[in-house]
Coordinates of C-alpha atoms in Angstrom, one line a residue:
X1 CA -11.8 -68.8 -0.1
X2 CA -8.0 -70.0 0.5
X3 CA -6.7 -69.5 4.2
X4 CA -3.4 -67.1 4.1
X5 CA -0.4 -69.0 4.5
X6 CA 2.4 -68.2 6.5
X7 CA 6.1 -68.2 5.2
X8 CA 9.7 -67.8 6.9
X9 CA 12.4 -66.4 5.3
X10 CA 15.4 -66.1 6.4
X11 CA 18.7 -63.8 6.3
X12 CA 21.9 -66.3 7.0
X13 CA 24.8 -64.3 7.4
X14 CA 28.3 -66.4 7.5
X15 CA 29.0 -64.2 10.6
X16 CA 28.1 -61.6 12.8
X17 CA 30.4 -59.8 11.0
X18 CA 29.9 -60.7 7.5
X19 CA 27.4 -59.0 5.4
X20 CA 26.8 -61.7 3.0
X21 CA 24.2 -63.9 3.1
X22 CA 22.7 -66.8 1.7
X23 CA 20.6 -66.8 -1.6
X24 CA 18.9 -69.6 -4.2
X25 CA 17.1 -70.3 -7.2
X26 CA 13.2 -71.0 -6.0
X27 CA 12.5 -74.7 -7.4
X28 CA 8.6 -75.8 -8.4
X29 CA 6.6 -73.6 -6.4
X30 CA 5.4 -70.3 -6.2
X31 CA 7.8 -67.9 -7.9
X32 CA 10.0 -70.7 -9.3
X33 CA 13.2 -69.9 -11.0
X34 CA 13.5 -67.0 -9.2
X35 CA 16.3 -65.8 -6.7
X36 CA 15.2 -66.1 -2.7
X37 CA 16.1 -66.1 0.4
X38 CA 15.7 -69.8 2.0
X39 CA 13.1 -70.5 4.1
X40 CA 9.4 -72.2 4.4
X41 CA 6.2 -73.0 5.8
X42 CA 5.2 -72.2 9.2
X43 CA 4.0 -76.0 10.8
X44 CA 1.0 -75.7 13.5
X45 CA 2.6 -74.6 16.6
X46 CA 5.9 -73.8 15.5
X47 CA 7.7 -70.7 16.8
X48 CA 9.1 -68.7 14.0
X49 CA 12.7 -69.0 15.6
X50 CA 12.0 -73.1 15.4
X51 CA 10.6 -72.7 11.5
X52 CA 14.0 -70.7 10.4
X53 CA 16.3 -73.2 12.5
X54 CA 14.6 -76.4 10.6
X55 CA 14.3 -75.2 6.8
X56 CA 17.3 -73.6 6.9
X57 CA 18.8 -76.8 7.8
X58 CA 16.6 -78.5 5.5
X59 CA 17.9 -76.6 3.0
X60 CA 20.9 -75.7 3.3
X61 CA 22.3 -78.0 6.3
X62 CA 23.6 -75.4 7.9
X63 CA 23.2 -74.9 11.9
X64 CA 22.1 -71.3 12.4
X65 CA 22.2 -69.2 16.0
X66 CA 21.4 -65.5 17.3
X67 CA 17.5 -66.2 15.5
X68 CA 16.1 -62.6 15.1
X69 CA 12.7 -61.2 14.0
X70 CA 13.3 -58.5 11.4
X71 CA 10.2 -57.3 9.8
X72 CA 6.6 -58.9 8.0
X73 CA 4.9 -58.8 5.0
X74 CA 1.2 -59.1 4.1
X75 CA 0.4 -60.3 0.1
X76 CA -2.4 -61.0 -1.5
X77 CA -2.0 -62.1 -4.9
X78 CA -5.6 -61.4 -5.8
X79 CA -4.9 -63.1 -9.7
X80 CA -4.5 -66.1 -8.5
X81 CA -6.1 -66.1 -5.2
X82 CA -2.9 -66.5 -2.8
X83 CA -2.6 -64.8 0.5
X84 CA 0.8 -64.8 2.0
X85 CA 2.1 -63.6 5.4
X86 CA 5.7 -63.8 5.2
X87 CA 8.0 -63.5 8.3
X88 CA 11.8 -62.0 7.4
X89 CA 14.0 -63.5 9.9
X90 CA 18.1 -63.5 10.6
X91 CA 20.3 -65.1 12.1
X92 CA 24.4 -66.1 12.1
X93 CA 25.8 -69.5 10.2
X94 CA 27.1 -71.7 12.9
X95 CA 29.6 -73.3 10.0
X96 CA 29.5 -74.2 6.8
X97 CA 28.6 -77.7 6.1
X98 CA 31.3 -79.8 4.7
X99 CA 30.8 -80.9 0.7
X100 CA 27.3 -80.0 -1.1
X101 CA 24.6 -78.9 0.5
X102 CA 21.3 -81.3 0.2
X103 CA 19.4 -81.4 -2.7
X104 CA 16.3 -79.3 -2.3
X105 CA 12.8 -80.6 -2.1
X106 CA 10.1 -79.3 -4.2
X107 CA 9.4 -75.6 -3.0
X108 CA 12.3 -75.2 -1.7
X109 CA 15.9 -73.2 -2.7
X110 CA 19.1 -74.4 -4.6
X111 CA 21.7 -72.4 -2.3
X112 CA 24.7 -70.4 -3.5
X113 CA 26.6 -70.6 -0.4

């Protein structure tokens, strides 16, 4: 039996004041081709404030502040035996990175910033 994994997601507004916020295209994982928020993995030991901060710049590489816990899921995917806990966090774009933003790694979101 598969141990659940835990995701991060993550709501990054370009300001406190702003409610827009960043979206992508999933790429070669779980759900591909479909529209997400960015986010990842939770690594051993990492806080969820830490996991946010490093996929989002992973992703995205965009700095993000004002980290927030907003709510969490629990999904079992019982057809093809996946258990996810996903944690929904926010948090404020400290500024938009300058030219493209990286290209994604497997798993991981295209952004439309």
């Amino acid at each position: 039996m598969a141990e659940p994994r835990v995701g991060v997601g993550v709501f990054v507004f370009r300001s406190a004041e702003d409610g827009h916020f960043i979206v992508g295209e999933r790429k070669g994982s779980h759900g591909a081709g479909t529209i997400a928020l960015p986010g990842g993995h939770l690594d051993f030991g990492e806080s969820f404030e830490d996991c946010a901060a490093r996929e989002i710049k992973e992703e995205t590489g965009i700095d993000i502040e004002n980290i927030r816990f907003l709510t969490a899921t629990n999904t079992v995917f019982g057809d093809t035996g996946k258990h996810y806990v996903t944690i929904f966090m926010a948090a404020n774009a400290i500024a938009k990175p300058e030219g493209e933003p990286p290209e994604p790694k497997v798993g991981h979101t295209k952004p439309f910033l």
